[in-house]
């Protein structure tokens, strides 16, 4: 589904991704973790072309993301993205947020888009907030609308860029619950997160990135109990407070 | 009172021209501003720097000189404009530059996350602008835009210097013919005030209306 091959990325002189390669198969849930500044967010932002890369290739559904000949919007139609700061459109209601993509990009008529949008909002438990503006929703509710908005494009892959990092602690669960449900439904997901409980529960693989390189890649049971790298062990100690 | 009745018909003719210049200037310079502002903020190679130079030029040139260029210099390049066309063109060139900066500022002030969310959905540039960025930018630029409109209305008085008898010029002619200076110019000033003040009030109202989604319930 997603193939990342020898990717390099620089921000000016800063080498943020160093020869990164990995694959995500259809239906897989991959959790990417690492300290802040390790390049994990940058990596998933490269996958839908929000960031350029300076070396290597990324393909999504066998389309080359960074080939100038590729219509990037064809890829973005297939790849849903959820941001740390939600980025809902503040001048639109929840329903309008959810239906904008289908109506404009997929050219679905308003009635049908609204019907699908309400279904999606119900799926994230927010059908009663369909006509509320984002400013009147809590952080957790906003993030769930944002997930519904991304799902409305019927993507083949979902990217989550620290979806719970900006939330108050009591709202994290409602968002994770939606994500767990999504994983159980077989969605291909690439999740940058510090929520190790979520990783343990649903991830097929956990990828640890440090200083722009993939240090360790393992299924959760192996990753948490017998990491092979010293750097992974130190990271786990910090994050699990043990 | 007698003076008022006597000068009013003359002033009305000037008012007609002032309003004509103002409306033409607003509509067209706003068009320049939106297109220019979008190009400036999109950082298009060549085009954006060119517009940057245009803005810098206008900012460093007195409006009167812009008018003189339109009326006296352009004919040397084969473009001979009537006074009114030269006046309107001058207003567009001058005000368009300021509007460009205002619109650019508004677009740039919209949170970058909005741009990314719109892109991530697969919206094209135009769809993104129309549905996501501009509706939010317009709310931000209304107050400076209203301020610029007020300046534009007052700037129309300068075009009298290439022989357009808009309201200020009419007032001047009337007093030169011996009409009461205080009353005549007082009426001219009152006219400007009656146009400009509601413009600002209207912008305040629009701003509040467009902000309804910001207020938390």
PDB file of C-alpha atoms in Angstrom, chain B residues 1-211:
ATOM      1  CA  UNK B   1     -29.944  79.012   3.352  1.00  0.00           C
ATOM      2  CA  UNK B   2     -30.045  80.878   0.096  1.00  0.00           C
ATOM      3  CA  UNK B   3     -26.400  79.961  -0.485  1.00  0.00           C
ATOM      4  CA  UNK B   4     -27.113  76.311   0.206  1.00  0.00           C
ATOM      5  CA  UNK B   5     -29.890  76.195  -2.369  1.00  0.00           C
ATOM      6  CA  UNK B   6     -27.740  77.976  -4.907  1.00  0.00           C
ATOM      7  CA  UNK B   7     -24.651  75.750  -4.654  1.00  0.00           C
ATOM      8  CA  UNK B   8     -26.421  72.431  -4.186  1.00  0.00           C
ATOM      9  CA  UNK B   9     -27.167  71.660  -7.863  1.00  0.00           C
ATOM     10  CA  UNK B  10     -23.543  72.349  -8.769  1.00  0.00           C
ATOM     11  CA  UNK B  11     -22.271  70.250  -5.918  1.00  0.00           C
ATOM     12  CA  UNK B  12     -24.572  67.394  -6.913  1.00  0.00           C
ATOM     13  CA  UNK B  13     -22.883  67.230 -10.292  1.00  0.00           C
ATOM     14  CA  UNK B  14     -19.524  66.984  -8.589  1.00  0.00           C
ATOM     15  CA  UNK B  15     -20.884  64.413  -6.150  1.00  0.00           C
ATOM     16  CA  UNK B  16     -21.998  62.304  -9.078  1.00  0.00           C
ATOM     17  CA  UNK B  17     -18.444  62.224 -10.421  1.00  0.00           C
ATOM     18  CA  UNK B  18     -16.934  61.582  -7.001  1.00  0.00           C
ATOM     19  CA  UNK B  19     -19.255  58.629  -6.443  1.00  0.00           C
ATOM     20  CA  UNK B  20     -18.562  57.353  -9.940  1.00  0.00           C
ATOM     21  CA  UNK B  21     -14.805  57.517  -9.331  1.00  0.00           C
ATOM     22  CA  UNK B  22     -15.189  55.921  -5.908  1.00  0.00           C
ATOM     23  CA  UNK B  23     -17.316  52.990  -7.006  1.00  0.00           C
ATOM     24  CA  UNK B  24     -15.275  52.289 -10.134  1.00  0.00           C
ATOM     25  CA  UNK B  25     -12.098  52.617  -8.098  1.00  0.00           C
ATOM     26  CA  UNK B  26     -13.330  50.355  -5.302  1.00  0.00           C
ATOM     27  CA  UNK B  27     -14.663  47.593  -7.537  1.00  0.00           C
ATOM     28  CA  UNK B  28     -11.673  47.481  -9.850  1.00  0.00           C
ATOM     29  CA  UNK B  29      -8.949  47.964  -7.251  1.00  0.00           C
ATOM     30  CA  UNK B  30     -10.583  45.312  -5.103  1.00  0.00           C
ATOM     31  CA  UNK B  31     -10.375  42.952  -8.070  1.00  0.00           C
ATOM     32  CA  UNK B  32      -6.704  43.840  -8.499  1.00  0.00           C
ATOM     33  CA  UNK B  33      -6.228  43.357  -4.767  1.00  0.00           C
ATOM     34  CA  UNK B  34      -7.766  39.886  -4.634  1.00  0.00           C
ATOM     35  CA  UNK B  35      -5.928  38.586  -7.662  1.00  0.00           C
ATOM     36  CA  UNK B  36      -2.709  40.330  -6.663  1.00  0.00           C
ATOM     37  CA  UNK B  37      -2.978  39.228  -3.047  1.00  0.00           C
ATOM     38  CA  UNK B  38      -3.583  35.604  -4.004  1.00  0.00           C
ATOM     39  CA  UNK B  39      -0.612  35.608  -6.363  1.00  0.00           C
ATOM     40  CA  UNK B  40       1.601  37.382  -3.832  1.00  0.00           C
ATOM     41  CA  UNK B  41       0.817  34.898  -1.084  1.00  0.00           C
ATOM     42  CA  UNK B  42       1.103  31.870  -3.402  1.00  0.00           C
ATOM     43  CA  UNK B  43       4.731  32.811  -4.171  1.00  0.00           C
ATOM     44  CA  UNK B  44       4.502  32.220  -7.898  1.00  0.00           C
ATOM     45  CA  UNK B  45       7.954  32.525  -9.518  1.00  0.00           C
ATOM     46  CA  UNK B  46       8.408  35.803 -11.426  1.00  0.00           C
ATOM     47  CA  UNK B  47       4.800  36.930 -10.973  1.00  0.00           C
ATOM     48  CA  UNK B  48       4.917  37.334  -7.189  1.00  0.00           C
ATOM     49  CA  UNK B  49       8.216  39.270  -7.152  1.00  0.00           C
ATOM     50  CA  UNK B  50       6.884  41.434  -9.994  1.00  0.00           C
ATOM     51  CA  UNK B  51       3.800  42.291  -7.938  1.00  0.00           C
ATOM     52  CA  UNK B  52       6.054  42.941  -4.971  1.00  0.00           C
ATOM     53  CA  UNK B  53       7.947  45.497  -7.040  1.00  0.00           C
ATOM     54  CA  UNK B  54       4.648  47.070  -8.146  1.00  0.00           C
ATOM     55  CA  UNK B  55       3.517  47.431  -4.549  1.00  0.00           C
ATOM     56  CA  UNK B  56       6.880  48.881  -3.538  1.00  0.00           C
ATOM     57  CA  UNK B  57       6.711  51.366  -6.422  1.00  0.00           C
ATOM     58  CA  UNK B  58       3.230  52.581  -5.543  1.00  0.00           C
ATOM     59  CA  UNK B  59       4.039  52.860  -1.855  1.00  0.00           C
ATOM     60  CA  UNK B  60       6.952  55.084  -2.668  1.00  0.00           C
ATOM     61  CA  UNK B  61       5.091  57.343  -5.096  1.00  0.00           C
ATOM     62  CA  UNK B  62       2.683  60.141  -4.203  1.00  0.00           C
ATOM     63  CA  UNK B  63      -0.811  59.480  -5.533  1.00  0.00           C
ATOM     64  CA  UNK B  64      -0.774  62.793  -7.387  1.00  0.00           C
ATOM     65  CA  UNK B  65       2.295  61.675  -9.290  1.00  0.00           C
ATOM     66  CA  UNK B  66       0.576  58.405 -10.248  1.00  0.00           C
ATOM     67  CA  UNK B  67      -2.295  60.450 -11.680  1.00  0.00           C
ATOM     68  CA  UNK B  68       0.132  62.667 -13.589  1.00  0.00           C
ATOM     69  CA  UNK B  69       1.877  59.597 -14.989  1.00  0.00           C
ATOM     70  CA  UNK B  70      -1.440  58.212 -16.239  1.00  0.00           C
ATOM     71  CA  UNK B  71      -2.461  61.512 -17.791  1.00  0.00           C
ATOM     72  CA  UNK B  72       0.774  63.125 -18.984  1.00  0.00           C
ATOM     73  CA  UNK B  73       3.329  60.311 -19.312  1.00  0.00           C
ATOM     74  CA  UNK B  74       1.348  57.437 -20.815  1.00  0.00           C
ATOM     75  CA  UNK B  75       0.575  59.405 -24.039  1.00  0.00           C
ATOM     76  CA  UNK B  76       4.337  59.397 -24.675  1.00  0.00           C
ATOM     77  CA  UNK B  77       4.029  55.610 -24.854  1.00  0.00           C
ATOM     78  CA  UNK B  78       1.096  55.817 -27.216  1.00  0.00           C
ATOM     79  CA  UNK B  79      -1.647  55.452 -24.607  1.00  0.00           C
ATOM     80  CA  UNK B  80      -3.744  58.594 -24.623  1.00  0.00           C
ATOM     81  CA  UNK B  81      -6.453  58.500 -21.982  1.00  0.00           C
ATOM     82  CA  UNK B  82      -9.252  60.930 -21.269  1.00  0.00           C
ATOM     83  CA  UNK B  83      -9.094  62.667 -17.898  1.00  0.00           C
ATOM     84  CA  UNK B  84     -11.742  60.425 -16.367  1.00  0.00           C
ATOM     85  CA  UNK B  85     -10.139  57.190 -17.620  1.00  0.00           C
ATOM     86  CA  UNK B  86      -6.738  58.380 -16.472  1.00  0.00           C
ATOM     87  CA  UNK B  87      -8.243  59.205 -13.095  1.00  0.00           C
ATOM     88  CA  UNK B  88      -9.888  55.814 -12.698  1.00  0.00           C
ATOM     89  CA  UNK B  89      -6.754  54.016 -13.890  1.00  0.00           C
ATOM     90  CA  UNK B  90      -4.673  56.009 -11.424  1.00  0.00           C
ATOM     91  CA  UNK B  91      -7.016  55.028  -8.615  1.00  0.00           C
ATOM     92  CA  UNK B  92      -6.817  51.360  -9.621  1.00  0.00           C
ATOM     93  CA  UNK B  93      -3.023  51.377  -9.836  1.00  0.00           C
ATOM     94  CA  UNK B  94      -2.653  53.193  -6.541  1.00  0.00           C
ATOM     95  CA  UNK B  95      -5.372  51.557  -4.456  1.00  0.00           C
ATOM     96  CA  UNK B  96      -4.871  48.147  -6.093  1.00  0.00           C
ATOM     97  CA  UNK B  97      -1.387  48.005  -4.613  1.00  0.00           C
ATOM     98  CA  UNK B  98      -2.649  48.678  -1.091  1.00  0.00           C
ATOM     99  CA  UNK B  99      -5.522  46.221  -1.534  1.00  0.00           C
ATOM    100  CA  UNK B 100      -3.001  43.622  -2.760  1.00  0.00           C
ATOM    101  CA  UNK B 101      -1.059  43.981   0.458  1.00  0.00           C
ATOM    102  CA  UNK B 102      -4.217  43.838   2.568  1.00  0.00           C
ATOM    103  CA  UNK B 103      -5.496  40.694   0.843  1.00  0.00           C
ATOM    104  CA  UNK B 104      -2.060  39.065   0.980  1.00  0.00           C
ATOM    105  CA  UNK B 105      -1.863  39.849   4.680  1.00  0.00           C
ATOM    106  CA  UNK B 106      -5.314  38.363   5.261  1.00  0.00           C
ATOM    107  CA  UNK B 107      -4.501  35.148   3.400  1.00  0.00           C
ATOM    108  CA  UNK B 108      -1.169  34.788   5.177  1.00  0.00           C
ATOM    109  CA  UNK B 109      -2.846  35.319   8.537  1.00  0.00           C
ATOM    110  CA  UNK B 110      -5.136  32.312   8.114  1.00  0.00           C
ATOM    111  CA  UNK B 111      -3.673  29.463  10.150  1.00  0.00           C
ATOM    112  CA  UNK B 112      -1.320  27.260   8.138  1.00  0.00           C
ATOM    113  CA  UNK B 113      -3.137  24.188   9.402  1.00  0.00           C
ATOM    114  CA  UNK B 114      -6.169  25.268   7.387  1.00  0.00           C
ATOM    115  CA  UNK B 115      -4.122  25.195   4.222  1.00  0.00           C
ATOM    116  CA  UNK B 116      -2.741  21.764   5.073  1.00  0.00           C
ATOM    117  CA  UNK B 117      -6.136  20.314   5.992  1.00  0.00           C
ATOM    118  CA  UNK B 118      -7.602  21.564   2.720  1.00  0.00           C
ATOM    119  CA  UNK B 119      -4.699  20.139   0.730  1.00  0.00           C
ATOM    120  CA  UNK B 120      -4.863  16.819   2.581  1.00  0.00           C
ATOM    121  CA  UNK B 121      -8.494  16.474   1.475  1.00  0.00           C
ATOM    122  CA  UNK B 122      -7.348  16.740  -2.124  1.00  0.00           C
ATOM    123  CA  UNK B 123      -8.880  20.158  -2.824  1.00  0.00           C
ATOM    124  CA  UNK B 124      -7.406  22.046  -5.774  1.00  0.00           C
ATOM    125  CA  UNK B 125      -5.891  25.482  -5.214  1.00  0.00           C
ATOM    126  CA  UNK B 126      -9.068  27.255  -6.339  1.00  0.00           C
ATOM    127  CA  UNK B 127     -11.344  25.023  -4.244  1.00  0.00           C
ATOM    128  CA  UNK B 128      -9.105  25.569  -1.239  1.00  0.00           C
ATOM    129  CA  UNK B 129      -9.147  29.344  -1.717  1.00  0.00           C
ATOM    130  CA  UNK B 130     -12.860  29.571  -2.317  1.00  0.00           C
ATOM    131  CA  UNK B 131     -14.123  27.325   0.449  1.00  0.00           C
ATOM    132  CA  UNK B 132     -11.447  27.415   3.118  1.00  0.00           C
ATOM    133  CA  UNK B 133      -8.950  30.272   2.944  1.00  0.00           C
ATOM    134  CA  UNK B 134     -10.791  33.293   1.527  1.00  0.00           C
ATOM    135  CA  UNK B 135     -13.886  33.042   3.761  1.00  0.00           C
ATOM    136  CA  UNK B 136     -11.572  33.236   6.753  1.00  0.00           C
ATOM    137  CA  UNK B 137      -9.297  35.850   5.201  1.00  0.00           C
ATOM    138  CA  UNK B 138     -12.214  38.141   4.302  1.00  0.00           C
ATOM    139  CA  UNK B 139     -13.215  38.420   7.939  1.00  0.00           C
ATOM    140  CA  UNK B 140      -9.669  39.462   8.805  1.00  0.00           C
ATOM    141  CA  UNK B 141      -9.306  42.005   6.021  1.00  0.00           C
ATOM    142  CA  UNK B 142     -12.666  43.771   6.336  1.00  0.00           C
ATOM    143  CA  UNK B 143     -11.499  46.444   8.788  1.00  0.00           C
ATOM    144  CA  UNK B 144      -8.334  47.393   6.858  1.00  0.00           C
ATOM    145  CA  UNK B 145     -10.301  47.179   3.610  1.00  0.00           C
ATOM    146  CA  UNK B 146     -12.945  49.592   4.899  1.00  0.00           C
ATOM    147  CA  UNK B 147     -10.151  51.908   5.992  1.00  0.00           C
ATOM    148  CA  UNK B 148      -8.654  51.727   2.522  1.00  0.00           C
ATOM    149  CA  UNK B 149     -12.048  52.430   0.935  1.00  0.00           C
ATOM    150  CA  UNK B 150     -12.329  55.557   3.049  1.00  0.00           C
ATOM    151  CA  UNK B 151      -8.898  56.651   1.862  1.00  0.00           C
ATOM    152  CA  UNK B 152      -9.958  55.897  -1.701  1.00  0.00           C
ATOM    153  CA  UNK B 153     -13.065  58.084  -1.495  1.00  0.00           C
ATOM    154  CA  UNK B 154     -10.958  60.939  -0.200  1.00  0.00           C
ATOM    155  CA  UNK B 155      -8.235  60.284  -2.777  1.00  0.00           C
ATOM    156  CA  UNK B 156     -10.737  60.965  -5.557  1.00  0.00           C
ATOM    157  CA  UNK B 157     -10.395  64.654  -4.684  1.00  0.00           C
ATOM    158  CA  UNK B 158      -6.831  64.567  -5.986  1.00  0.00           C
ATOM    159  CA  UNK B 159      -7.915  63.687  -9.526  1.00  0.00           C
ATOM    160  CA  UNK B 160      -9.410  67.168  -9.788  1.00  0.00           C
ATOM    161  CA  UNK B 161      -5.856  68.209 -10.631  1.00  0.00           C
ATOM    162  CA  UNK B 162      -6.106  66.674 -14.103  1.00  0.00           C
ATOM    163  CA  UNK B 163      -9.310  68.609 -14.701  1.00  0.00           C
ATOM    164  CA  UNK B 164     -12.024  66.328 -13.408  1.00  0.00           C
ATOM    165  CA  UNK B 165     -14.688  68.429 -11.757  1.00  0.00           C
ATOM    166  CA  UNK B 166     -15.525  66.143  -8.886  1.00  0.00           C
ATOM    167  CA  UNK B 167     -17.044  67.592  -5.762  1.00  0.00           C
ATOM    168  CA  UNK B 168     -13.942  69.193  -4.237  1.00  0.00           C
ATOM    169  CA  UNK B 169     -13.119  70.893  -7.536  1.00  0.00           C
ATOM    170  CA  UNK B 170     -16.711  72.117  -7.839  1.00  0.00           C
ATOM    171  CA  UNK B 171     -16.470  73.570  -4.377  1.00  0.00           C
ATOM    172  CA  UNK B 172     -13.276  75.346  -5.312  1.00  0.00           C
ATOM    173  CA  UNK B 173     -14.830  76.760  -8.488  1.00  0.00           C
ATOM    174  CA  UNK B 174     -17.880  77.960  -6.590  1.00  0.00           C
ATOM    175  CA  UNK B 175     -15.819  79.835  -4.026  1.00  0.00           C
ATOM    176  CA  UNK B 176     -13.659  81.342  -6.755  1.00  0.00           C
ATOM    177  CA  UNK B 177     -16.878  82.694  -8.244  1.00  0.00           C
ATOM    178  CA  UNK B 178     -17.521  84.342  -4.909  1.00  0.00           C
ATOM    179  CA  UNK B 179     -19.806  81.865  -3.144  1.00  0.00           C
ATOM    180  CA  UNK B 180     -19.592  81.648   0.611  1.00  0.00           C
ATOM    181  CA  UNK B 181     -16.377  79.745   1.414  1.00  0.00           C
ATOM    182  CA  UNK B 182     -17.377  78.333   4.777  1.00  0.00           C
ATOM    183  CA  UNK B 183     -20.789  77.062   3.695  1.00  0.00           C
ATOM    184  CA  UNK B 184     -19.591  75.673   0.364  1.00  0.00           C
ATOM    185  CA  UNK B 185     -16.577  73.807   1.689  1.00  0.00           C
ATOM    186  CA  UNK B 186     -18.574  72.841   4.747  1.00  0.00           C
ATOM    187  CA  UNK B 187     -21.092  71.106   2.510  1.00  0.00           C
ATOM    188  CA  UNK B 188     -18.307  69.367   0.596  1.00  0.00           C
ATOM    189  CA  UNK B 189     -16.802  68.136   3.864  1.00  0.00           C
ATOM    190  CA  UNK B 190     -20.216  66.990   5.081  1.00  0.00           C
ATOM    191  CA  UNK B 191     -20.646  64.962   1.908  1.00  0.00           C
ATOM    192  CA  UNK B 192     -17.343  63.123   2.420  1.00  0.00           C
ATOM    193  CA  UNK B 193     -18.234  62.430   6.006  1.00  0.00           C
ATOM    194  CA  UNK B 194     -21.656  61.062   5.101  1.00  0.00           C
ATOM    195  CA  UNK B 195     -20.057  58.602   2.703  1.00  0.00           C
ATOM    196  CA  UNK B 196     -17.073  57.557   4.782  1.00  0.00           C
ATOM    197  CA  UNK B 197     -18.642  57.147   8.194  1.00  0.00           C
ATOM    198  CA  UNK B 198     -21.278  54.568   7.136  1.00  0.00           C
ATOM    199  CA  UNK B 199     -18.553  52.699   5.248  1.00  0.00           C
ATOM    200  CA  UNK B 200     -16.720  52.069   8.489  1.00  0.00           C
ATOM    201  CA  UNK B 201     -19.935  51.247  10.355  1.00  0.00           C
ATOM    202  CA  UNK B 202     -20.943  48.821   7.618  1.00  0.00           C
ATOM    203  CA  UNK B 203     -17.599  47.060   7.864  1.00  0.00           C
ATOM    204  CA  UNK B 204     -18.003  46.666  11.625  1.00  0.00           C
ATOM    205  CA  UNK B 205     -21.414  45.073  11.092  1.00  0.00           C
ATOM    206  CA  UNK B 206     -20.145  42.701   8.419  1.00  0.00           C
ATOM    207  CA  UNK B 207     -17.213  41.744  10.577  1.00  0.00           C
ATOM    208  CA  UNK B 208     -19.509  40.800  13.417  1.00  0.00           C
ATOM    209  CA  UNK B 209     -21.797  38.851  11.106  1.00  0.00           C
ATOM    210  CA  UNK B 210     -18.923  36.907   9.576  1.00  0.00           C
ATOM    211  CA  UNK B 211     -17.557  36.124  13.019  1.00  0.00           C
TER     212      UNK B 211
END
